[in-house]
CSV table of C-alpha atoms in Angstrom, one decimal:
chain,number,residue,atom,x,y,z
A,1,UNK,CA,-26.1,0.0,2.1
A,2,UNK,CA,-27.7,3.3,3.7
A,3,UNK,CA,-26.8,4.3,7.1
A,4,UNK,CA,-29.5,4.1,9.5
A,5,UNK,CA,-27.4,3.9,12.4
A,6,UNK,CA,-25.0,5.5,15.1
A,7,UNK,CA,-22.7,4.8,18.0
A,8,UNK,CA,-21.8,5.7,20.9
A,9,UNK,CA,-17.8,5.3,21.5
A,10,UNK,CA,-16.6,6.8,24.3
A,11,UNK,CA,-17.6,10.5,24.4
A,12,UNK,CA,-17.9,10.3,20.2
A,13,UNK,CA,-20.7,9.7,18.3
A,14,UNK,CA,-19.8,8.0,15.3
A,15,UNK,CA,-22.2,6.7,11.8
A,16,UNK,CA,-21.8,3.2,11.0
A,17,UNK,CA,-20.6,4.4,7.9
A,18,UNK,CA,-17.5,5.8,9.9
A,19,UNK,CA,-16.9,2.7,11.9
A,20,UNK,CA,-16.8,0.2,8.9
A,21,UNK,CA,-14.5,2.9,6.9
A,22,UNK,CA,-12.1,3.0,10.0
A,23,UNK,CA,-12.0,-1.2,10.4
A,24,UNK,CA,-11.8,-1.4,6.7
A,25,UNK,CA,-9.1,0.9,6.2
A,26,UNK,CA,-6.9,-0.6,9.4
A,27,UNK,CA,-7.6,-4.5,7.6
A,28,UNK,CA,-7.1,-3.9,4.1
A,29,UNK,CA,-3.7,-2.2,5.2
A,30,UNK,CA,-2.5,-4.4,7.6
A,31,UNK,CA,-3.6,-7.5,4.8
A,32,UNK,CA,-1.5,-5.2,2.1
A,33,UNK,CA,1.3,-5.2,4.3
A,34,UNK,CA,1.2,-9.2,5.2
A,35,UNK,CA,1.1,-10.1,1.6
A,36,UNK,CA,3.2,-7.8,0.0
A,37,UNK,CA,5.3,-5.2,2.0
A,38,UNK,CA,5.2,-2.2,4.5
A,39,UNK,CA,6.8,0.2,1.2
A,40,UNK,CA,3.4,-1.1,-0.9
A,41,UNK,CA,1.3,-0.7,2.4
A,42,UNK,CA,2.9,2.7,3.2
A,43,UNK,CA,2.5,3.9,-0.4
A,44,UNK,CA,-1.7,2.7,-0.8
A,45,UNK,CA,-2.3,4.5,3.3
A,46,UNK,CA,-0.7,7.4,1.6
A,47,UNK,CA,-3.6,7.6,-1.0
A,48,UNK,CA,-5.8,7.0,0.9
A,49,UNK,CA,-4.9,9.6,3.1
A,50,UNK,CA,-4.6,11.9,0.3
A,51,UNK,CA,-8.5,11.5,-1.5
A,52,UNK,CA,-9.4,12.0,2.8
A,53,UNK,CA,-8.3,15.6,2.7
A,54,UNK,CA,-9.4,16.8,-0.7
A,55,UNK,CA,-12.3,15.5,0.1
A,56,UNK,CA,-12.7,17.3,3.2
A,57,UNK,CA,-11.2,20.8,1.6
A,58,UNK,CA,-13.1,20.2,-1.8
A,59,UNK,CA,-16.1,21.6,0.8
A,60,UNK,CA,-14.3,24.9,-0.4
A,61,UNK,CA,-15.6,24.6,-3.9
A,62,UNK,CA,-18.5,22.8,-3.1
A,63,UNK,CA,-20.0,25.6,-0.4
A,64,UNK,CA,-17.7,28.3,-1.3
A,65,UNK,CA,-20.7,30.6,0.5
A,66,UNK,CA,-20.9,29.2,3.6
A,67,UNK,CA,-17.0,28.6,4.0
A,68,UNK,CA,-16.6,32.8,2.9
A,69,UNK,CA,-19.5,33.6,5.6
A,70,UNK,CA,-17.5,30.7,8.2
A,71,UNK,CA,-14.6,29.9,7.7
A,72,UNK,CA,-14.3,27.6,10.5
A,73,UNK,CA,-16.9,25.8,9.0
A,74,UNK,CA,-14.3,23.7,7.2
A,75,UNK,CA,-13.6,21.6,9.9
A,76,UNK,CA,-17.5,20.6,10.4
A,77,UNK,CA,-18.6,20.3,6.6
A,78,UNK,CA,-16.5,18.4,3.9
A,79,UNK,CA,-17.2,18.1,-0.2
A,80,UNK,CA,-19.2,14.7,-0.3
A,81,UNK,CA,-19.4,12.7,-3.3
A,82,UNK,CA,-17.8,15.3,-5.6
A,83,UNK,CA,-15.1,15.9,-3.3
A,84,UNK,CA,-14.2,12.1,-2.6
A,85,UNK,CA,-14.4,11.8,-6.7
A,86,UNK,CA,-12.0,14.7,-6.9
A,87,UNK,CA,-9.6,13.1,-4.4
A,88,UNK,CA,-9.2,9.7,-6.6
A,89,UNK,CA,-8.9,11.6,-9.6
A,90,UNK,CA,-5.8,13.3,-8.1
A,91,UNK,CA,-4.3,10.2,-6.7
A,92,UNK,CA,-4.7,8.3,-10.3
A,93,UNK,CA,-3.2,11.9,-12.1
A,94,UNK,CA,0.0,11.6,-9.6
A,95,UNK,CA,-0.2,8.0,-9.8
A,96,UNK,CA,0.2,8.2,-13.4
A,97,UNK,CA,2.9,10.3,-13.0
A,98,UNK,CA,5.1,8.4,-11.2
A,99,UNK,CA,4.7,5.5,-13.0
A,100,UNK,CA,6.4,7.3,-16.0
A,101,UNK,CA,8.9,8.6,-13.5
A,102,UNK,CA,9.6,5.2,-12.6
A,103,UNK,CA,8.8,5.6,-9.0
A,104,UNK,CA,6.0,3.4,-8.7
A,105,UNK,CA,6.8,-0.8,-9.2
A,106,UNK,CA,4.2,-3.1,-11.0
A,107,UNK,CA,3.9,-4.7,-7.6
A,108,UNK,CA,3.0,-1.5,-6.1
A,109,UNK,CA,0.5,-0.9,-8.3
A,110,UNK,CA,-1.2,-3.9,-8.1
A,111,UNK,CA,-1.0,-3.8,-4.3
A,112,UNK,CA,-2.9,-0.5,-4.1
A,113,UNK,CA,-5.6,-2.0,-6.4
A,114,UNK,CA,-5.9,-5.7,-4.3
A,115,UNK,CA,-5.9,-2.8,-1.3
A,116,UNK,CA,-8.8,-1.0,-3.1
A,117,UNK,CA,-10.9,-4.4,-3.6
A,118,UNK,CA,-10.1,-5.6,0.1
A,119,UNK,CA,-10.7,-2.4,1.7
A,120,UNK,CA,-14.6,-1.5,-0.3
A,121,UNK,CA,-14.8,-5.7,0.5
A,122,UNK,CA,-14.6,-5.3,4.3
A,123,UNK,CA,-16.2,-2.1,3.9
A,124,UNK,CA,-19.5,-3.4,2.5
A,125,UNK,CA,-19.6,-6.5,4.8
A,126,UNK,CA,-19.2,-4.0,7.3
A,127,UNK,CA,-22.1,-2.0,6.1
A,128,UNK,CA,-24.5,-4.5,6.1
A,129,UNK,CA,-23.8,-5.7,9.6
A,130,UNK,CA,-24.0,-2.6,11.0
A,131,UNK,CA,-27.1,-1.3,9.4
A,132,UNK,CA,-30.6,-2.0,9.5
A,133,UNK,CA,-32.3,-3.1,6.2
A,134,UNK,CA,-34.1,-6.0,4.5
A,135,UNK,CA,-32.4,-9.3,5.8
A,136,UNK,CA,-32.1,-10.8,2.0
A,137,UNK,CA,-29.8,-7.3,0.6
A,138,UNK,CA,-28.1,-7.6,4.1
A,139,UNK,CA,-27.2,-11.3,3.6
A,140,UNK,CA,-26.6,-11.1,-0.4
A,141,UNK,CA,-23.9,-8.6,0.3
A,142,UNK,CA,-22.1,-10.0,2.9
A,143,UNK,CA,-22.2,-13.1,0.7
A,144,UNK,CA,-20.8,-11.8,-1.7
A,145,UNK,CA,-18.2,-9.3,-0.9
A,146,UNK,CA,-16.9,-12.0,1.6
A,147,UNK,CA,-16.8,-14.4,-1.6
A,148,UNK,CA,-15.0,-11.6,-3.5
A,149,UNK,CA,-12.6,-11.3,-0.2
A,150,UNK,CA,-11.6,-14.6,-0.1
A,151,UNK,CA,-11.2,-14.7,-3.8
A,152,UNK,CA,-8.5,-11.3,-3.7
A,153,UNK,CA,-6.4,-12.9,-1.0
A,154,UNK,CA,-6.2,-16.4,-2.7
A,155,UNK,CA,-4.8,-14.3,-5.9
A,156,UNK,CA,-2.5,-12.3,-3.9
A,157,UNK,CA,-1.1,-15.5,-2.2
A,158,UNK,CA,-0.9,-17.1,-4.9
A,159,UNK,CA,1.7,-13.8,-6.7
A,160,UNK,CA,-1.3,-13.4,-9.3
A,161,UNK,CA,-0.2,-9.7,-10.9
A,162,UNK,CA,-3.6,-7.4,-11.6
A,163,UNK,CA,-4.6,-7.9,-15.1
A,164,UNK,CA,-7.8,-6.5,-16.5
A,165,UNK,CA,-9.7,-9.4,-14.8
A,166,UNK,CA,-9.6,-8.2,-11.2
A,167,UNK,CA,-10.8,-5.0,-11.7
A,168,UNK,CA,-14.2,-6.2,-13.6
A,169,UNK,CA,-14.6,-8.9,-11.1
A,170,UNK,CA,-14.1,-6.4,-8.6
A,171,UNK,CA,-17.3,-4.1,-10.4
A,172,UNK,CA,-19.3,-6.8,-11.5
A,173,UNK,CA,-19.4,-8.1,-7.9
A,174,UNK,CA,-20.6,-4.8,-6.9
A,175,UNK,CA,-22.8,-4.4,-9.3
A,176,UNK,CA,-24.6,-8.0,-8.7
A,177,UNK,CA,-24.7,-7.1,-4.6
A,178,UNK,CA,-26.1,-3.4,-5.7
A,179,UNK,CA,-29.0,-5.0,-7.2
A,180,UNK,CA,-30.0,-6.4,-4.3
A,181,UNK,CA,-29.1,-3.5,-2.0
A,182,UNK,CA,-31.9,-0.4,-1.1
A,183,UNK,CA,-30.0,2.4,-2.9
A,184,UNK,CA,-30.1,0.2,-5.8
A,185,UNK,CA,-27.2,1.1,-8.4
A,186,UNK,CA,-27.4,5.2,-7.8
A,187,UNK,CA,-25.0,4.9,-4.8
A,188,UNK,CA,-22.0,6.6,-3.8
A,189,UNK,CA,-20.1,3.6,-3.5
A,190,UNK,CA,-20.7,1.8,-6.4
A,191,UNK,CA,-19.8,5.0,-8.3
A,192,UNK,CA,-16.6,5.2,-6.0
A,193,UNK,CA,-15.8,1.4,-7.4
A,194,UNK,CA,-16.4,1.6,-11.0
A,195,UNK,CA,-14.8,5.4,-11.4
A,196,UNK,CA,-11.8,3.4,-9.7
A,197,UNK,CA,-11.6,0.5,-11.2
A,198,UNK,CA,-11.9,2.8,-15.0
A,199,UNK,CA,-9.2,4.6,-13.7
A,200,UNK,CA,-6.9,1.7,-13.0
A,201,UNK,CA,-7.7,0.1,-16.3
A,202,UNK,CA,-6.8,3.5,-18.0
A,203,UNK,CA,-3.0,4.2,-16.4
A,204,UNK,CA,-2.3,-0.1,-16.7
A,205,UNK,CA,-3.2,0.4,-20.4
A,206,UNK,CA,-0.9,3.2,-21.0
A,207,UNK,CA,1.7,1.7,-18.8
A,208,UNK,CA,1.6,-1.5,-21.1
A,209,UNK,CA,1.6,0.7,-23.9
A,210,UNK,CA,4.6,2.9,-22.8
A,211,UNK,CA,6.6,-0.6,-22.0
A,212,UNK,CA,5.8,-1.6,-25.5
A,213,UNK,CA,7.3,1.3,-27.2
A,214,UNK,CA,10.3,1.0,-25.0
């Protein structure tokens, strides 16, 4: 959904883009750390926290002018699309990593994904009730993320392990509400969800691989 409008909290003035990260963030952990553990909770705040500042210091490769002219720009400017990219390319590098250090569980891996899925979930529900737009792409996507939503925690109650499944549902569900949605598919989100959900698929498919050969 596109941001078309702002809020006034306290003496802040916040995008609605900004709000529903914040309340999406704060749920999806706090849903992570119910239905698994505060270690697999800990572990998927840490990445997110992680793609937050490269994304805001990637605005040093993406500006590099403006940052030599003002340096204290920084703190105002961050690298947008590119940066955010660049920050869960990192995360699934050092993810991959540890996995073949042995210091990331199959339970923790999976948890950060279902923390992925519930997170852009509430995030998107979020978007479109915040936003103005055409009532049907406002209602289509609340449908179905909060279908998708209710779908993810079922699973995770129910000790379902992230197979290949997931992660397509999780893209073809953004893909469907996309199409009804004004950016159409050429949004940063979307491109956030499938660059993800590739990634995840990549690093479980050479973990299963690496297992084998053991």
């Amino acid at each position: 959904m596109i941001v078309t409008n702002y809020y006034l909290i306290g003496n802040f003035t916040l995008s609605s883009s900004w709000i529903a990260i914040i309340v999406a963030f704060a749920v999806a952990y706090s849903l992570v750390r119910m239905l698994f553990n505060a270690q697999s909770a800990n572990r998927f705040a840490d990445q997110f926290f992680i793609v937050l500042i490269i994304w805001k210091l990637s605005v040093v490769v993406t500006d590099a002018p403006l940052i030599l002219q003002a340096p204290m720009s920084v703190i105002y400017f961050n690298g947008g699309l590119f940066g955010f990219c660049l920050g869960i390319i990192y995360v699934f590098v050092k993810l991959w990593m540890n996995i073949r250090r042995g210091n990331v569980t199959k339970e923790q891996l999976d948890s950060m994904m279902y923390g992925v899925i519930l997170m852009q979930a509430f995030y998107q529900v979020g978007m479109a009730s915040l936003n103005d737009g055409p009532l049907y792409a406002r209602l289509a996507t609340i449908v179905i993320f909060l279908a998708l939503l209710l779908l993810t925690v079922w699973r995770i109650r129910k000790k379902t392990a992230v197979s290949n499944q997931e992660p397509l549902l999780f893209a073809a569900a953004h893909l469907f509400a996309a199409s009804f949605q004004p950016a159409g598919y050429w949004n940063g989100a979307l491109l956030i969800t499938l660059l993800i959900v590739g990634f995840w698929m990549l690093v479980d498919y050479l973990t299963e691989k690496g297992i084998r050969r053991k």
